[in-house]
Coordinates of C-alpha atoms in Angstrom, one line a residue:
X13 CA 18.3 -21.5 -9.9
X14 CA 18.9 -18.5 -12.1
X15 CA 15.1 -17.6 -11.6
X16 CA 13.4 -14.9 -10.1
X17 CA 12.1 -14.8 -6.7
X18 CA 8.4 -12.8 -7.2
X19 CA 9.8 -11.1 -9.8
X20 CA 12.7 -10.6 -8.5
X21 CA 16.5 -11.4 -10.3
X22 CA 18.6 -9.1 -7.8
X23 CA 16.5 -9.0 -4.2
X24 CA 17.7 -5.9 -2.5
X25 CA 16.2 -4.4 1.1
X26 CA 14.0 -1.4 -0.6
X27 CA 15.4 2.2 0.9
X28 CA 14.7 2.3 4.6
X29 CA 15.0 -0.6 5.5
X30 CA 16.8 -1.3 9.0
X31 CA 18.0 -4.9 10.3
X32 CA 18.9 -6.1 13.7
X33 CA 21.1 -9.3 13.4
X34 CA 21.2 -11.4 17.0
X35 CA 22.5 -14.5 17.5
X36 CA 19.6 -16.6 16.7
X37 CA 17.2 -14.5 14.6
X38 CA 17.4 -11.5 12.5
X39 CA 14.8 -8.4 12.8
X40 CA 13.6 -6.5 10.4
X41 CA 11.7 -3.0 9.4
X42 CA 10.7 -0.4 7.6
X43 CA 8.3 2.1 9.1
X44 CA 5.5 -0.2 11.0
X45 CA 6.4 -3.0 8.8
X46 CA 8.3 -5.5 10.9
X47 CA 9.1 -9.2 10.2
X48 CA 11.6 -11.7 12.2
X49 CA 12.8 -15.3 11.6
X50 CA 15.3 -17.4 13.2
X51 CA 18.3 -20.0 12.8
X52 CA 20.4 -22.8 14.8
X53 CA 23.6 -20.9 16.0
X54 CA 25.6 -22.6 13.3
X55 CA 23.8 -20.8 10.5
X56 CA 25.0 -16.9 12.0
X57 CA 27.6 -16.7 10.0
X58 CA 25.3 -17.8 6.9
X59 CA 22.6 -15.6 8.0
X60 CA 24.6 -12.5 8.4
X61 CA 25.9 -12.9 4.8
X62 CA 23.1 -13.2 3.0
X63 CA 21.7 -10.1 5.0
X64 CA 24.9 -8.2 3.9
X65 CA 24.3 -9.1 0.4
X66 CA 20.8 -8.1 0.8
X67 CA 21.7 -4.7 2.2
X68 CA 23.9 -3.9 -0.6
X69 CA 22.3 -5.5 -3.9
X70 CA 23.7 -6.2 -6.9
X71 CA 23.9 -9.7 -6.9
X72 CA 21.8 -12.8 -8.3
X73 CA 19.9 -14.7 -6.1
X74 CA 22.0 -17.6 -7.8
X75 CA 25.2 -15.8 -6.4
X76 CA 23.4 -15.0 -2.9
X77 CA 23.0 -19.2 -2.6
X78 CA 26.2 -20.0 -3.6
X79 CA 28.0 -17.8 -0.7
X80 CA 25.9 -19.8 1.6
X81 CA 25.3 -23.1 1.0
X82 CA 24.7 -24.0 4.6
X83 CA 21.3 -22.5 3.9
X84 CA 20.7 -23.2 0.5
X85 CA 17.5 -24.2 0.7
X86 CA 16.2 -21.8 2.8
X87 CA 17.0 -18.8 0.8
X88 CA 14.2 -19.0 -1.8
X89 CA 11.9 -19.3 0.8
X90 CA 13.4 -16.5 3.2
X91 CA 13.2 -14.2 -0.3
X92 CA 9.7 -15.0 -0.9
X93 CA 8.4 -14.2 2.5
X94 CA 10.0 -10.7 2.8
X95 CA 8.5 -9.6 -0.7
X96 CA 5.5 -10.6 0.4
X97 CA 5.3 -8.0 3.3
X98 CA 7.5 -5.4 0.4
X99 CA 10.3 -5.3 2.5
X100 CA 12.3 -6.1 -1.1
X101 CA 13.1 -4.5 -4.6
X102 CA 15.0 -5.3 -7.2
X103 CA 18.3 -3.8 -7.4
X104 CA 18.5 -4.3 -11.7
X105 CA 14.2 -3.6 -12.4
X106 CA 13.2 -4.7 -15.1
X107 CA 11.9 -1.7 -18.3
X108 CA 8.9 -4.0 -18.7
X109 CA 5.7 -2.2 -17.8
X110 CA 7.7 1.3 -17.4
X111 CA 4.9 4.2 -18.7
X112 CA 5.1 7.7 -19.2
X113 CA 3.6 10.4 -17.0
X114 CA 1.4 11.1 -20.2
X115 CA 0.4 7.6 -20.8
X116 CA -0.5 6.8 -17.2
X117 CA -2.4 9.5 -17.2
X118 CA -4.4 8.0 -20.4
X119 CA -4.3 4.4 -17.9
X120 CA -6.2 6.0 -15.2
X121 CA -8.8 8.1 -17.5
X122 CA -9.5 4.7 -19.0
X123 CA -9.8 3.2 -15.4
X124 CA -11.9 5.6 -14.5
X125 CA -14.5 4.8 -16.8
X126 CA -14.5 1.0 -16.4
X127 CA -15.1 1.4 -12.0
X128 CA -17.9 4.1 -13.1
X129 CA -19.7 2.0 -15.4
X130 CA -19.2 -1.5 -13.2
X131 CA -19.9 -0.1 -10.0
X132 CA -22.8 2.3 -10.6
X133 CA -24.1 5.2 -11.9
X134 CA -24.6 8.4 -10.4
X135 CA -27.0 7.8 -7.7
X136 CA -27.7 11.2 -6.7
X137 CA -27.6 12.2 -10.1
X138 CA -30.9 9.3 -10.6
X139 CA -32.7 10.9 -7.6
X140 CA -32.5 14.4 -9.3
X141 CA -33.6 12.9 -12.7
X142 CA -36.3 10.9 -11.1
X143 CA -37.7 13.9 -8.9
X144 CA -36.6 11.2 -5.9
X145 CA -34.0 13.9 -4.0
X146 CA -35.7 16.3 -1.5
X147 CA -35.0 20.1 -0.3
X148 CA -32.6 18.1 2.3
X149 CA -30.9 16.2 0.3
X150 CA -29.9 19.0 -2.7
X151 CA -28.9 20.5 0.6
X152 CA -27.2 17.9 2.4
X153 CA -25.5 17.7 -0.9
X154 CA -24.4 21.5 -0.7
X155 CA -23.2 20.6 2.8
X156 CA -21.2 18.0 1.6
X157 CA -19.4 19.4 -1.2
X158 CA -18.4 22.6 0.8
X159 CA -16.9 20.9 3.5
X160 CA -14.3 19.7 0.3
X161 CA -14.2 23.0 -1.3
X162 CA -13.0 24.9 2.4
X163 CA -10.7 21.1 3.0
X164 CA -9.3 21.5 -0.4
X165 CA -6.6 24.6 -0.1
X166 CA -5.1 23.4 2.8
X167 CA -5.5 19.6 1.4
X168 CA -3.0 20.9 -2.0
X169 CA -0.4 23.2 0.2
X170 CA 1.8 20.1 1.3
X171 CA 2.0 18.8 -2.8
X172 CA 4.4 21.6 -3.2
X173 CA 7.3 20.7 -1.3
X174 CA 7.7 18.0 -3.4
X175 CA 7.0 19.8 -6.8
X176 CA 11.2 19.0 -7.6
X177 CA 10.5 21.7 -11.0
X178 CA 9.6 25.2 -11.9
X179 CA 6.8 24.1 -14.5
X180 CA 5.3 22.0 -11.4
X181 CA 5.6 24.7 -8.9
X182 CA 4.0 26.9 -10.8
X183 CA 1.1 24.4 -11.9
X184 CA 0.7 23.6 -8.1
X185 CA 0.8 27.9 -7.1
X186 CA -2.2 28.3 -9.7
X187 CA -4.2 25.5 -9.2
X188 CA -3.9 26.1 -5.4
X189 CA -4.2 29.9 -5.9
X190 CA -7.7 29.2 -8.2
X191 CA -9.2 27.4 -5.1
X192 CA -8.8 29.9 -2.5
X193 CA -12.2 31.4 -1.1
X194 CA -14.4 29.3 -3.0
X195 CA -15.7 28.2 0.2
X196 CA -17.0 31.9 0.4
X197 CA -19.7 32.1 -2.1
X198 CA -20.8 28.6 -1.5
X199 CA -21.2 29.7 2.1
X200 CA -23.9 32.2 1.1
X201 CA -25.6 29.7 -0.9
X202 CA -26.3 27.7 1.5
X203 CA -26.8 31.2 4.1
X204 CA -29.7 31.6 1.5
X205 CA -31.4 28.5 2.3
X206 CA -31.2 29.5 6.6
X207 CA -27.7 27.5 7.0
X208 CA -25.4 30.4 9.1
X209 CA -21.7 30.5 9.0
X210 CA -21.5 29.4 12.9
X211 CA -23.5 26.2 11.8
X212 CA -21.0 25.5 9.2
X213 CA -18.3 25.6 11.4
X214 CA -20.2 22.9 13.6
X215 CA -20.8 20.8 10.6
X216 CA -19.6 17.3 10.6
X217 CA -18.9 15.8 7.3
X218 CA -20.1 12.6 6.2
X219 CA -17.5 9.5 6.7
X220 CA -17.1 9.6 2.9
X221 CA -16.7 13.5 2.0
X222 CA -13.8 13.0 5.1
X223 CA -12.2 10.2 3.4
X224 CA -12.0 11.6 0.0
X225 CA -10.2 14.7 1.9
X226 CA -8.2 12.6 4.1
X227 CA -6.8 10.5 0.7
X228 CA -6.4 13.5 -1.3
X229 CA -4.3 14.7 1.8
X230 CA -2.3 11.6 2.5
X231 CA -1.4 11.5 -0.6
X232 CA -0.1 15.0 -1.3
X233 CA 1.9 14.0 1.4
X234 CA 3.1 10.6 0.9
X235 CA 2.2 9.8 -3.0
X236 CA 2.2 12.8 -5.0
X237 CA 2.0 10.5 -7.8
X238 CA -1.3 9.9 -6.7
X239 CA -2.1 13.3 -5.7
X240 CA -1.6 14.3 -9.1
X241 CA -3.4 11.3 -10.9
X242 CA -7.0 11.6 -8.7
X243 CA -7.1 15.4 -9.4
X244 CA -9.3 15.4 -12.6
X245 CA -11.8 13.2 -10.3
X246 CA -12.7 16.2 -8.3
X247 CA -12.9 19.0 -11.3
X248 CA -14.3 17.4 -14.1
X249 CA -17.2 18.9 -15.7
X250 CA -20.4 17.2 -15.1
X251 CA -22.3 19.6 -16.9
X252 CA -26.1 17.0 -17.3
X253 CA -25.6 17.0 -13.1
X254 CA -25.4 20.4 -12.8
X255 CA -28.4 20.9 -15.3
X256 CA -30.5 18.2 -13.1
X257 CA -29.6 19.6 -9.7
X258 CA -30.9 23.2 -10.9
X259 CA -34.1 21.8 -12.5
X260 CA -34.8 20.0 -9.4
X261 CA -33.9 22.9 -7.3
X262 CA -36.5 24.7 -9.1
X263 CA -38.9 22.4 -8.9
X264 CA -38.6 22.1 -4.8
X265 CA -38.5 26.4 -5.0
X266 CA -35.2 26.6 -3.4
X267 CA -33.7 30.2 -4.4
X268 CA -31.5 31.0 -6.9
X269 CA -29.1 32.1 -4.6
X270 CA -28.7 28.6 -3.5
X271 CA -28.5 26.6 -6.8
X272 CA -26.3 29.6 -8.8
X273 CA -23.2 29.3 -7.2
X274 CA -22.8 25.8 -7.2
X275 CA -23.0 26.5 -11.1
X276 CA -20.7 29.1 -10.9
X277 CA -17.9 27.0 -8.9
X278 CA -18.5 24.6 -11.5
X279 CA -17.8 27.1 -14.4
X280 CA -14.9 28.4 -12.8
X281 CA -13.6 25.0 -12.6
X282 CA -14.3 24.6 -16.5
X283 CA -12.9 28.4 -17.1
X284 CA -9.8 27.4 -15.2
X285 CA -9.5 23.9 -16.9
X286 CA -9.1 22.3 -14.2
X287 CA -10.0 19.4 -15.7
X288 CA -6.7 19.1 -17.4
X289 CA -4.8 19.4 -13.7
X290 CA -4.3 15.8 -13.4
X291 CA -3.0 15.8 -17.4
X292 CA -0.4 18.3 -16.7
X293 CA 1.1 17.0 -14.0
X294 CA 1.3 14.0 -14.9
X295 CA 2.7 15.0 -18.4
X296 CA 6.1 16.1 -16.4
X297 CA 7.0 12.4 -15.6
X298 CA 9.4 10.9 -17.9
X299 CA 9.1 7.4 -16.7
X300 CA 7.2 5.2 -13.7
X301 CA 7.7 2.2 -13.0
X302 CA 5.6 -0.2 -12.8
X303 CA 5.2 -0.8 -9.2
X304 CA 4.6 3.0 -8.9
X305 CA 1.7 2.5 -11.6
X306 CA 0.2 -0.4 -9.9
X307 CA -0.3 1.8 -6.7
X308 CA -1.8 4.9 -8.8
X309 CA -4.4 2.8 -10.5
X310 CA -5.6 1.2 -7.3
X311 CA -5.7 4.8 -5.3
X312 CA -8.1 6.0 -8.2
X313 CA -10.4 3.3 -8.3
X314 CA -10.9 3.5 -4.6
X315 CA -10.9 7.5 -4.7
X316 CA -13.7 7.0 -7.3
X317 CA -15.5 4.1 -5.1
X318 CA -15.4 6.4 -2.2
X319 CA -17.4 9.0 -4.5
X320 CA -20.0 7.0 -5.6
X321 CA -20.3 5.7 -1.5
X322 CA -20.7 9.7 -0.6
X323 CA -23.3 9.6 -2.7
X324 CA -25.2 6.8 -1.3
X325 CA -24.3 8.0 2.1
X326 CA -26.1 11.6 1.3
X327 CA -28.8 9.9 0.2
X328 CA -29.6 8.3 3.4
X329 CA -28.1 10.6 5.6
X330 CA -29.9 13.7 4.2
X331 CA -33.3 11.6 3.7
X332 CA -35.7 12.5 6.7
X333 CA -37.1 16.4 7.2
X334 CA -35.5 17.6 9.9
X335 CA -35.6 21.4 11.6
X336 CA -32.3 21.1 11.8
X337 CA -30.3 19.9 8.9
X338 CA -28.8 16.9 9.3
X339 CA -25.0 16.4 10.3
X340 CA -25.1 20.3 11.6
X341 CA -24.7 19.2 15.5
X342 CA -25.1 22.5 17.9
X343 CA -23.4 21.6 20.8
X344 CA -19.9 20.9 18.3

């Protein structure tokens, strides 16, 4: 058979993964991924070859059947079903579909376009432009995106103890450094439209505004990769939505004091390229693979879905007059 099995010309258990060997079925896991499958007692010694090859690699799946031809037919099978729940690699990966740091980077710019122009446009952005968006909802909006901009230095910390060079350290220690106490001056905005610091404390986000933190957390965490390639999502310059939310701010007679330093944060962004966060980073890989690349491209088109859902989600949150602003809860 001198195929592949999904891919696969040297199956291999990927790196964590444990095995518990009985005498009629075999167990297996990684993390909370778990799988089991069993055999007649005269296939053990079978079995627990095949999961010793596995364990170690190196071999072809044609080798792996030929060292146990009581289960022959079985193996391609058995291979199948444990890539299918990723318990398996390949111990020889192929080059093919192997990208730079800087050319993913280009990948997901691209990508980032496409979901943007097939899912929707800026729908809050529309409301501004159409004079639909209210006092609340500019608000509500303000609410929002400061809830992000307090999440967002303690949401970058944990990227650093996997920054594995000095040029990443240090791009991680000034991006994180340029975020601190943002959440200041957008407190005062919104103090300048009667929103006090103790109501901001009992502020509940939106289910989207804490998903995009808790994604941009996990992944600092988990998937630096990731963390790294969804960056330029939260600091690129948006300059006609700034220009909108002021004119409409204007138009409704909030105060300058509110509208300003949402302009401000968004120049400082621009000042501190930010922008380009995503561009560095990335530029420091050498080489991903391709399953690594597959899993970045998917976390930014859902990191951008969940964006355009925020918006929709402030939109109908934030739509009724209220005396007391929406999703501020005083009892918290």
């Amino acid at each position: 058979m001198d195929a592949t099995i999904a891919g696969l010309s040297h199956p291999k258990f990927r790196p964590g993964v444990t095995t518990d060997v009985g005498p009629n079925s075999v167990t297996v896991r990684v993390g909370e991924t778990k799988c089991a499958f069993a055999f007649e007692t005269a296939e053990a010694p079978a079995v627990a070859r095949l999961i010793d090859q596995l364990t170690t690699g190196g071999g072809t799946i044609d080798t792996m059947i030929a060292t146990v031809p009581e289960i022959a037919e079985k193996v391609p099978p058995l291979l199948q079903a444990l890539d299918a729940v990723r318990l398996l690699v390949d111990a020889r990966p192929h080059t093919a579909g192997m990208v730079s740091g800087a050319q993913l980077y280009r990948e997901v710019r691209r990508i980032a376009e496409r979901v943007t122009r097939r899912v929707a446009r800026s729908a809050f952005q529309t409301a501004l432009v159409e004079r639909h968006a209210t006092r609340e909802h500019l608000i509500g909006y303000a609410l929002e995106y400061f809830y992000i901009v307090k999440a967002a230095p303690g949401l970058i910390a944990p990227a650093l103890a996997t920054a594995f060079t000095r040029r990443e350290r240090n791009l991680l220690q000034e991006f994180l450094k340029s975020e601190l106490g943002h959440d200041a001056f957008l407190g005062r905005a919104l103090d300048a439209v009667g929103i006090t610091s103790a109501e901001l404390e009992a502020h509940q986000p939106l289910p989207a505004t804490f998903a995009l933190c808790a994604a941009l957390g996990v992944y600092a965490r988990q998937h630096p990769l990731s963390f790294k390639a969804v960056l330029f999502l939260f600091e690129m310059a948006q300059a006609a939505f700034i220009d909108a939310f002021d004119a409409r701010c204007r138009e409704l007679d909030l105060p300058a004091a509110f509208y300003l330093p949402l302009r401000d944060h968004a120049d400082l962004n621009a000042d501190y390229d930010h922008a380009d966060i995503s561009r560095e980073l990335l530029a420091l890989e050498g080489v991903i693979d391709r399953e690594a690349v597959v899993v970045v491209k998917r976390h930014v088109a859902l990191m951008i879905e969940t964006m355009i859902q925020q918006e929709e989600q402030i939109l109908a949150a934030y739509a009724e007059p209220r005396a007391t602003i929406a999703r501020i809860f005083e009892n918290a």
